[in-house]
Short mmCIF file of C-alpha atoms in Angstrom, two decimals:
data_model
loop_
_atom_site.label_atom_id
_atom_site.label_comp_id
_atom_site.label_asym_id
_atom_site.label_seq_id
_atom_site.Cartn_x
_atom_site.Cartn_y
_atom_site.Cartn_z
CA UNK H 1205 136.60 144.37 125.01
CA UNK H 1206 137.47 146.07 128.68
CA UNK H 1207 134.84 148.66 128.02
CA UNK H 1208 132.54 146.47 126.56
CA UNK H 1209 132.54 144.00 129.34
CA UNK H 1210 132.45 146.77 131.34
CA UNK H 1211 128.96 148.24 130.57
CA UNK H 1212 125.84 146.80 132.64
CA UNK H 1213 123.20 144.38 130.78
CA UNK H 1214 120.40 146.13 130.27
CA UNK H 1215 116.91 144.28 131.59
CA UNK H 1216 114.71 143.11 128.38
CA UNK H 1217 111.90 144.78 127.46
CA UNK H 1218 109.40 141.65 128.71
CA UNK H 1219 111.16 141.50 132.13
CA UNK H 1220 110.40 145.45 132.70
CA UNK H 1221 106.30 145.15 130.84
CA UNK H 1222 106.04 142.22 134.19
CA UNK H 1223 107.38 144.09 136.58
CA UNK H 1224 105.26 147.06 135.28
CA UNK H 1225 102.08 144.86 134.90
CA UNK H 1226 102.95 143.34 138.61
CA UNK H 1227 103.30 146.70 139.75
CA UNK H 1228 99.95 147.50 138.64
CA UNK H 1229 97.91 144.71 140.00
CA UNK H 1230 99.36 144.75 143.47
CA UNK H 1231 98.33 148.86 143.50
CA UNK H 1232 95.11 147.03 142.33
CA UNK H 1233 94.67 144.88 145.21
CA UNK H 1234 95.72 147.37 147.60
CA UNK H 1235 92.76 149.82 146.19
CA UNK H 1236 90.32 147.23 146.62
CA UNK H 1237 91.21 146.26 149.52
CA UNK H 1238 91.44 149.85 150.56
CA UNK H 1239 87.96 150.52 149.18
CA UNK H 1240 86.46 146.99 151.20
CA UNK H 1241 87.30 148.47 154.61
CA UNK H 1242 85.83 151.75 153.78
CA UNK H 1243 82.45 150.17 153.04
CA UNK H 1244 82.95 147.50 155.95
CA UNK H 1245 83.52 150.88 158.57
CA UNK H 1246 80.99 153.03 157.01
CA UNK H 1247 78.08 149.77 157.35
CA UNK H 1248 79.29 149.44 160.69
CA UNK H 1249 78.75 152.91 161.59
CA UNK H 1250 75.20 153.54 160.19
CA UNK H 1251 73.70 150.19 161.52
CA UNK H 1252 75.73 151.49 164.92
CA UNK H 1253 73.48 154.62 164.44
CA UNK H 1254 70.56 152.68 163.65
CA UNK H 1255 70.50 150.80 166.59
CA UNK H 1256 70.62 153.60 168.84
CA UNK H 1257 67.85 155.38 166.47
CA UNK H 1258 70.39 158.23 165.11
CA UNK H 1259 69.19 158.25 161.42
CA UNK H 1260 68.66 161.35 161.18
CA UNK H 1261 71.83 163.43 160.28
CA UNK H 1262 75.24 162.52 158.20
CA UNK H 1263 78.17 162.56 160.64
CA UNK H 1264 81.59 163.37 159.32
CA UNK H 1265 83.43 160.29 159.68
CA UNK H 1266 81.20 157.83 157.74
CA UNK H 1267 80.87 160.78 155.21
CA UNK H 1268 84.81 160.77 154.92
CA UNK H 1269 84.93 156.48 154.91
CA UNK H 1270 82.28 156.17 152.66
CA UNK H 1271 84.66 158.96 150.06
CA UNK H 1272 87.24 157.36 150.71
CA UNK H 1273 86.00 153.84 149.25
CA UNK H 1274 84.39 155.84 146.49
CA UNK H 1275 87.75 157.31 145.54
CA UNK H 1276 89.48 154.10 146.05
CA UNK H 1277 87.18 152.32 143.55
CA UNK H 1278 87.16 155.24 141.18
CA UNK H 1279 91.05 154.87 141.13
CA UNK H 1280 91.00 151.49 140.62
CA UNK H 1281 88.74 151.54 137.63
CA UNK H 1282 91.06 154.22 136.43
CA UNK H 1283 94.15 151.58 136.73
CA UNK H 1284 92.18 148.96 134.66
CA UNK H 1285 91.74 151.87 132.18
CA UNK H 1286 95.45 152.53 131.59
CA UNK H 1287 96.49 148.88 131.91
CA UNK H 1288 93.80 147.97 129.35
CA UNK H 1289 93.62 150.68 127.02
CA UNK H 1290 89.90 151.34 126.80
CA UNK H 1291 86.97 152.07 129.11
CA UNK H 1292 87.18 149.22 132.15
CA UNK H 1293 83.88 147.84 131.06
CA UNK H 1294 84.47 144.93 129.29
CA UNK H 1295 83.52 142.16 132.01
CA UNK H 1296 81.25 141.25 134.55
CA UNK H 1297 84.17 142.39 137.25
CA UNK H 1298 84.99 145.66 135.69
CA UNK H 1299 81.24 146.41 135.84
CA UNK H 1300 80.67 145.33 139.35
CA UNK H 1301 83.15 147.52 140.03
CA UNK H 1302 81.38 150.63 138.58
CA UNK H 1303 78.49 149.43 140.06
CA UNK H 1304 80.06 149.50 143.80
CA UNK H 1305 81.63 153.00 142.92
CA UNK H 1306 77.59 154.35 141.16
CA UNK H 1307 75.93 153.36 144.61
CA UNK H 1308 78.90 155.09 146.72
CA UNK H 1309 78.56 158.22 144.37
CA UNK H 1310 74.79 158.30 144.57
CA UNK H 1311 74.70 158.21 148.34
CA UNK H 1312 77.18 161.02 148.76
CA UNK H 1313 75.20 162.77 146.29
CA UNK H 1314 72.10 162.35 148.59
CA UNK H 1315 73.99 163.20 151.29
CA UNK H 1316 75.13 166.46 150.05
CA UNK H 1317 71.56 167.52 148.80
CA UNK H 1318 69.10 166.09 151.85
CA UNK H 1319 72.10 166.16 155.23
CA UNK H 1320 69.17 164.60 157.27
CA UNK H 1321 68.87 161.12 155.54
CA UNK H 1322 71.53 159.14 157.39
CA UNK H 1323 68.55 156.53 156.48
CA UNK H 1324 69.76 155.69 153.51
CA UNK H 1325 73.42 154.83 154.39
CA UNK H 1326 71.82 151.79 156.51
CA UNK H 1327 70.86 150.58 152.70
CA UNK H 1328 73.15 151.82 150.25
CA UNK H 1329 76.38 151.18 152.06
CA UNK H 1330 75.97 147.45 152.55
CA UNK H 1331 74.76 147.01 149.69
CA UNK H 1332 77.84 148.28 147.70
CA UNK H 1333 79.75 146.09 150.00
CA UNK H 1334 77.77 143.22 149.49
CA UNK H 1335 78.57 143.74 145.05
CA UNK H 1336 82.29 144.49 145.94
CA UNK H 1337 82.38 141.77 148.07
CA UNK H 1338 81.23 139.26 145.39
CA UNK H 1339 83.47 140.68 142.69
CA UNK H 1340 87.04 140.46 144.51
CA UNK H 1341 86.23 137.72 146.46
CA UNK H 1342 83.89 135.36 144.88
CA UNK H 1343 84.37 136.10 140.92
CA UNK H 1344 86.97 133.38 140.02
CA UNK H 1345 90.54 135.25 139.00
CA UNK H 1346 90.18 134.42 134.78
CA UNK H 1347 86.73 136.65 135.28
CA UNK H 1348 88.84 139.66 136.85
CA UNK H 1349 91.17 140.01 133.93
CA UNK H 1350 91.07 142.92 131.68
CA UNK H 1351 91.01 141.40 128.16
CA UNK H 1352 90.70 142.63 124.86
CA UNK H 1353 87.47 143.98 123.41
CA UNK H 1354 85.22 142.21 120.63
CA UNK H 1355 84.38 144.06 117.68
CA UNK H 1356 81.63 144.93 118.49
CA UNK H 1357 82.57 146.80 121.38
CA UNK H 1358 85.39 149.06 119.97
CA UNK H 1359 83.53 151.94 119.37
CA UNK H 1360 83.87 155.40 121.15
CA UNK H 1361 79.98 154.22 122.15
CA UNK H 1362 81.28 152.15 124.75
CA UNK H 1363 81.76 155.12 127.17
CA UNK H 1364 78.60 156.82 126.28
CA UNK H 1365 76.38 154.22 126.68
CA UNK H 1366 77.78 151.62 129.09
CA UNK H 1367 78.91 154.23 131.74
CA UNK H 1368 75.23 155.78 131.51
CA UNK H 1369 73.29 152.36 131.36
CA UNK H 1370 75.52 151.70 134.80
CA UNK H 1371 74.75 154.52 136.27
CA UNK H 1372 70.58 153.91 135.66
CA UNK H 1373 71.35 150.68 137.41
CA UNK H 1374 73.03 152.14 140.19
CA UNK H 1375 70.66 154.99 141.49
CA UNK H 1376 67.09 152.94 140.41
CA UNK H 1377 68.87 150.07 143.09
CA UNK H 1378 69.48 153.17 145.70
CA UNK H 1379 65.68 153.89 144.84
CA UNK H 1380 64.41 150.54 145.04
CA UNK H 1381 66.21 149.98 148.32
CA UNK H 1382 64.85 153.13 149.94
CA UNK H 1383 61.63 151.23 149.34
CA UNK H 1384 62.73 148.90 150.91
CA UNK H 1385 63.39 150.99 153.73
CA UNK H 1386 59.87 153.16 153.58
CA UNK H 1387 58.16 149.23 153.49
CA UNK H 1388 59.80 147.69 156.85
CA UNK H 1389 59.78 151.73 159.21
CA UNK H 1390 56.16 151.00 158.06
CA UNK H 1391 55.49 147.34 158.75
CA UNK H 1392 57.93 148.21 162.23
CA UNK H 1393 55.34 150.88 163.09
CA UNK H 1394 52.06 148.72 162.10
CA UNK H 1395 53.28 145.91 164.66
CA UNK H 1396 54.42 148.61 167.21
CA UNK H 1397 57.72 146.39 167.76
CA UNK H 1398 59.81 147.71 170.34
CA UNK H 1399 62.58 149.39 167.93
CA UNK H 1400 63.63 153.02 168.51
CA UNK H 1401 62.34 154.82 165.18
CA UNK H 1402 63.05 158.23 165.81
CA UNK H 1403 64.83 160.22 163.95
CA UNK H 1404 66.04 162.71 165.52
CA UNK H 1405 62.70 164.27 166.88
CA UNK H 1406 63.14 165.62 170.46
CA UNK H 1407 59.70 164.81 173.33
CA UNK H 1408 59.24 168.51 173.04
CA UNK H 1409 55.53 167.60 174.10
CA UNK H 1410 56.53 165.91 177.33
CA UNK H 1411 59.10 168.82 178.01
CA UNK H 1412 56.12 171.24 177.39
CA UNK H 1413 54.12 169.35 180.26
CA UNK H 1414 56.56 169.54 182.81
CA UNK H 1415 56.86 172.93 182.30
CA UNK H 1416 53.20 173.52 182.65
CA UNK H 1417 53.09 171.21 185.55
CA UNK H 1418 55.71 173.32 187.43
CA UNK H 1419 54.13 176.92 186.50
CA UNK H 1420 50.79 175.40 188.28
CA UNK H 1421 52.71 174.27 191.48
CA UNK H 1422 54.20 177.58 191.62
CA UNK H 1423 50.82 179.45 191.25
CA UNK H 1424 49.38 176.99 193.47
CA UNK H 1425 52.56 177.73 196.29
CA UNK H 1426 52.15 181.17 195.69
CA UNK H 1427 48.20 181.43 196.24
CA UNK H 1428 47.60 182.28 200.41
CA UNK H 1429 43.56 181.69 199.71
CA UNK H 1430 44.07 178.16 198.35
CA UNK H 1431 41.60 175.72 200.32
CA UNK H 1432 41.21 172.60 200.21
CA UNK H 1433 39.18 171.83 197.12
CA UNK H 1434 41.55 173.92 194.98
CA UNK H 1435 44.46 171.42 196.43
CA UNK H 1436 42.14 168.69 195.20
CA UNK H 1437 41.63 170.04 191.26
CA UNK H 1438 46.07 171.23 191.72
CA UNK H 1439 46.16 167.19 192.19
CA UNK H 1440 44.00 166.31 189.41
CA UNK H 1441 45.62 168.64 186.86
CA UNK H 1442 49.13 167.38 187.91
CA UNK H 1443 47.65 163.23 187.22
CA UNK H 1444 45.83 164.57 183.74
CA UNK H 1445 49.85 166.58 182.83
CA UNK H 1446 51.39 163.67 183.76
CA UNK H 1447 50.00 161.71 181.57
CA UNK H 1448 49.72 163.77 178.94
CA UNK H 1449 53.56 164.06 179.62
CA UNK H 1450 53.62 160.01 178.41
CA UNK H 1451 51.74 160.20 175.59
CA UNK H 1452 53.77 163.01 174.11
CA UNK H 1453 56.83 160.62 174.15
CA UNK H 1454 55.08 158.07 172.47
CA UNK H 1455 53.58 160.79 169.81
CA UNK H 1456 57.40 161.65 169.55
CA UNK H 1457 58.81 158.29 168.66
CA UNK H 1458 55.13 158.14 165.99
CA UNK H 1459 56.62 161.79 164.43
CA UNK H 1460 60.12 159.84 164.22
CA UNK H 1461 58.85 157.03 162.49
CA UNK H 1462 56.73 159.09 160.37
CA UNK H 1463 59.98 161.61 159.53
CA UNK H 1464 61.96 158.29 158.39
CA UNK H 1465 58.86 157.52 156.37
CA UNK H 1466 58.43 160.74 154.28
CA UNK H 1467 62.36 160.99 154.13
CA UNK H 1468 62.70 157.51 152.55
CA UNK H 1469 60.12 158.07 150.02
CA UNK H 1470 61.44 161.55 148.82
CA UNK H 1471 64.95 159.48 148.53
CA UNK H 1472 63.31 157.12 146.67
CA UNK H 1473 61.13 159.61 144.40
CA UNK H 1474 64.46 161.68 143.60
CA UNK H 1475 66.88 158.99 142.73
CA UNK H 1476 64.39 157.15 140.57
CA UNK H 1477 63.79 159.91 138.97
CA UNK H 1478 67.11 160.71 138.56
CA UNK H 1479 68.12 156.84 137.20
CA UNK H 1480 65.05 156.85 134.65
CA UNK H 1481 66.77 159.79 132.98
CA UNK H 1482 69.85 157.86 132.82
CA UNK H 1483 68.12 154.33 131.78
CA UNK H 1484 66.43 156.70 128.82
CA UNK H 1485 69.44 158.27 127.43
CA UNK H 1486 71.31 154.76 127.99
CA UNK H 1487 68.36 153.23 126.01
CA UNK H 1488 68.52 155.49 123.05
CA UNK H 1489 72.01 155.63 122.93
CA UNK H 1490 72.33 151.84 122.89
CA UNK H 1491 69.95 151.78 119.96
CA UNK H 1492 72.34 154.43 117.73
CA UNK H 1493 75.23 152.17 118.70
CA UNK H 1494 73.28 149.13 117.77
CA UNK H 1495 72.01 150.86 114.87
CA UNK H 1496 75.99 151.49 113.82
CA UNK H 1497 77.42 148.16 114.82
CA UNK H 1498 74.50 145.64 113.73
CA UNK H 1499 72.72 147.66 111.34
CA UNK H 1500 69.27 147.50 113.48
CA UNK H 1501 67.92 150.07 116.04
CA UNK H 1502 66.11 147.36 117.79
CA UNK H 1503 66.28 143.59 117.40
CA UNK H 1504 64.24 142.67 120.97
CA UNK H 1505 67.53 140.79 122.14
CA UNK H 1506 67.00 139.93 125.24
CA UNK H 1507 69.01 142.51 127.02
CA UNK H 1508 67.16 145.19 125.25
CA UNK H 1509 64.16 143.96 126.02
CA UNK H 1510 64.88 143.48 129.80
CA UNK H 1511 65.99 146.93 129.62
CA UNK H 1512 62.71 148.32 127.94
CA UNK H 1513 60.68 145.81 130.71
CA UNK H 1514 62.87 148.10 133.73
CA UNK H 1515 61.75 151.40 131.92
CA UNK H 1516 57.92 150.37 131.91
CA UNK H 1517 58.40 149.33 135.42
CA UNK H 1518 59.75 152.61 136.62
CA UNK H 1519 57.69 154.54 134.45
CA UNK H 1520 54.39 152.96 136.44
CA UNK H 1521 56.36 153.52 139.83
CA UNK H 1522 56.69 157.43 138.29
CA UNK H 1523 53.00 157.57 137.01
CA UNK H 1524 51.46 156.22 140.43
CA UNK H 1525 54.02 159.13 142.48
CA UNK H 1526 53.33 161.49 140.37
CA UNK H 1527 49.98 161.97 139.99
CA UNK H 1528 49.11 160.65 143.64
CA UNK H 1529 47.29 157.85 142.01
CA UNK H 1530 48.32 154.86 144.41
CA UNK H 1531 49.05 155.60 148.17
CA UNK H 1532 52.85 155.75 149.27
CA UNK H 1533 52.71 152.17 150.48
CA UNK H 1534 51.68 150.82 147.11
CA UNK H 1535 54.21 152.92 144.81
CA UNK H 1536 56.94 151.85 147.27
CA UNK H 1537 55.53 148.75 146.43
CA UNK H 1538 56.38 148.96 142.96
CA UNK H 1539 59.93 150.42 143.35
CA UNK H 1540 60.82 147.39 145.75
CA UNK H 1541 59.76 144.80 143.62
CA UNK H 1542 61.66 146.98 140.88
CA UNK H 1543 65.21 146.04 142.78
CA UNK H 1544 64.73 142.47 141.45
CA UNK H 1545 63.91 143.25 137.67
CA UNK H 1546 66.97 145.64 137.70
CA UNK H 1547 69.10 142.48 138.95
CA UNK H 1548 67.50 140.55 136.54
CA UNK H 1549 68.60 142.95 133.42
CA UNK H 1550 72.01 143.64 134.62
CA UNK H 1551 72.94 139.76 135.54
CA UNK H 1552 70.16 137.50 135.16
CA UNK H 1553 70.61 137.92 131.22
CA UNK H 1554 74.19 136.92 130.98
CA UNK H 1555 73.37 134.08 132.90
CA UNK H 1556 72.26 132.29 130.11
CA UNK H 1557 74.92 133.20 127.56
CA UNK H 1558 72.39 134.10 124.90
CA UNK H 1559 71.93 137.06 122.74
CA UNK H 1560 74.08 139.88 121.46
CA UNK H 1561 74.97 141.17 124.82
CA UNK H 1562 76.57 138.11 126.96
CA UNK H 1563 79.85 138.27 125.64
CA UNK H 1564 81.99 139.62 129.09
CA UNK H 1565 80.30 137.75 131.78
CA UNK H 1566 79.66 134.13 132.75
CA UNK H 1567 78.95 133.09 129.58
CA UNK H 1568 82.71 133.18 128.95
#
């Protein structure tokens, strides 16, 4: 009895699977939150850049902010992954997530391979703001809950071909928006607006006149037998350096502008290229796992065929680049316009709540 009475309760098993399960979603929160002001600090620094025409170059602190929200989000979906017990990519949250995290890795990935396009983080950083944004703060809570996978979806497929299909998404929207950016540097530089455009490029030019200005003056100095018709043509040549001291500056802001141009289209050209290799493994893949699940390789649902619709788009874009047959302008063109039919794959299917793929997202 003394002994008995002695001994502690012990806590039942529900009371420690909340406190666990609390535990978890407050680390949750804190990682998205953690992984918002990363994004927030690393927009605020590249548009900073921007507007004091620094696109050039990376610089090491919105390198280390913009890691530091990709590791946050990649811990995060990690968390959903233990707390749910399979692959956090069974709702429209979970894959906004991804999606946030895909953009971050692709830019860093850019970053690593081309250090001068600084460009692109004016693009890509808001942008994965802008989707992380919209899943923690508009998605209503019952849409953020990890729940339990259909049928359908239980397979070790999942992984294989969701993760990949994301990823496609993720680098064709870097693409597209680095069209975006090669579209207005171009329309910017067509209406000569007063923005700085230069990237980086230094008025060598004008630097190169002065120099030849002052060599003349000291020639001229030096010279006993100058008269006064030489001092006339010293005068002359100093007006005609002068000014060809001005337009070198503006020639240097035109190579700027012209740097940003060919520096957003080789962005766009390697991470399309990059995401149509994704969207064609995710493609095939998907049809083996449709093949296993609902005994058809292809059944033109209406996911499947939105996602054939963003291959043929990108595979035009690819032709065009390729084989030089449009200009830069138009094939940007193309990849733009290809930023909306990506959206419209990934979201604008689900919106409807039809077909074999819009179990996960609004339609619930």
């Amino acid at each position: 009895g003394a002994g008995a009475s002695a001994r502690a309760p012990l806590p039942p098993a529900r009371a420690l699977a909340g406190d666990e399960v609390l535990s978890i979603s407050t680390f949750e929160q804190l990682l998205g939150k953690v992984g918002f002001g990363s994004l927030f600090a690393t927009t605020g620094i590249y548009w900073g850049k921007a507007a004091f025409g620094n696109l050039k170059e990376h610089g090491k602190v919105e390198k280390a902010t913009m890691a530091s929200a990709n590791a946050a989000l990649l811990l995060l979906l990690c968390l959903r992954w233990v707390d749910a017990g399979h692959f956090p990519l069974s709702n429209m949250y979970e894959s906004l997530l991804f999606l946030s995290w895909g953009i971050s890795a692709v830019h860093l990935y850019l970053a690593l391979k081309v250090p001068q396009s600084a460009v692109a983080g004016t693009l890509t950083s808001p942008t994965a703001l802008g989707i992380l944004a919209f899943a923690t703060l508009i998605l209503p809570p019952e849409l953020q809950k990890a729940t339990a996978l259909v049928p359908a979806l239980k397979s070790n497929w999942l992984f294989m071909h969701v993760s990949v299909m994301m990823m496609s998404y993720a680098t064709l929207l870097v693409g597209s928006l680095m069209s975006f950016g090669y579209l207005a540097i171009d329309q910017f530089q067509s209406l000569d607006l007063p923005f700085n455009l230069n990237s980086g490029s230094d008025d060598s030019g004008s630097s190169a006149g002065s120099s030849d200005l002052s060599s003349a003056m000291a020639s001229a100095s030096a010279s006993a037998a100058a008269t006064a018709t030489l001092v006339d043509m010293e005068v002359e040549i100093q007006a005609g350096e002068g000014n060809a001291g001005l337009g070198s500056s503006g020639g240097g802001k035109r190579k700027g502008a012209a740097d940003l141009l060919e520096t957003c289209d080789d962005l766009a050209y390697r991470s399309i290229g990059l995401g149509f290799a994704f969207l064609t493994i995710g493609i095939i893949s998907g049809a083996v796992w449709a093949n296993e699940a609902w005994g058809s390789y292809w059944s033109w649902d209406p996911k499947e065929t939105w996602a054939l619709i963003v291959w043929l788009f990108y595979a035009i874009y690819l032709h065009g680049r390729i084989y030089k047959d449009w200009s830069p302008k138009q094939t940007a063109g193309v990849s733009a316009a290809g930023f909306v039919v990506v959206w419209m794959c990934y979201v604008g299917v689900n919106l409807f709540g039809v077909g074999l793929h819009s179990y996960g997202f609004f339609s619930k």
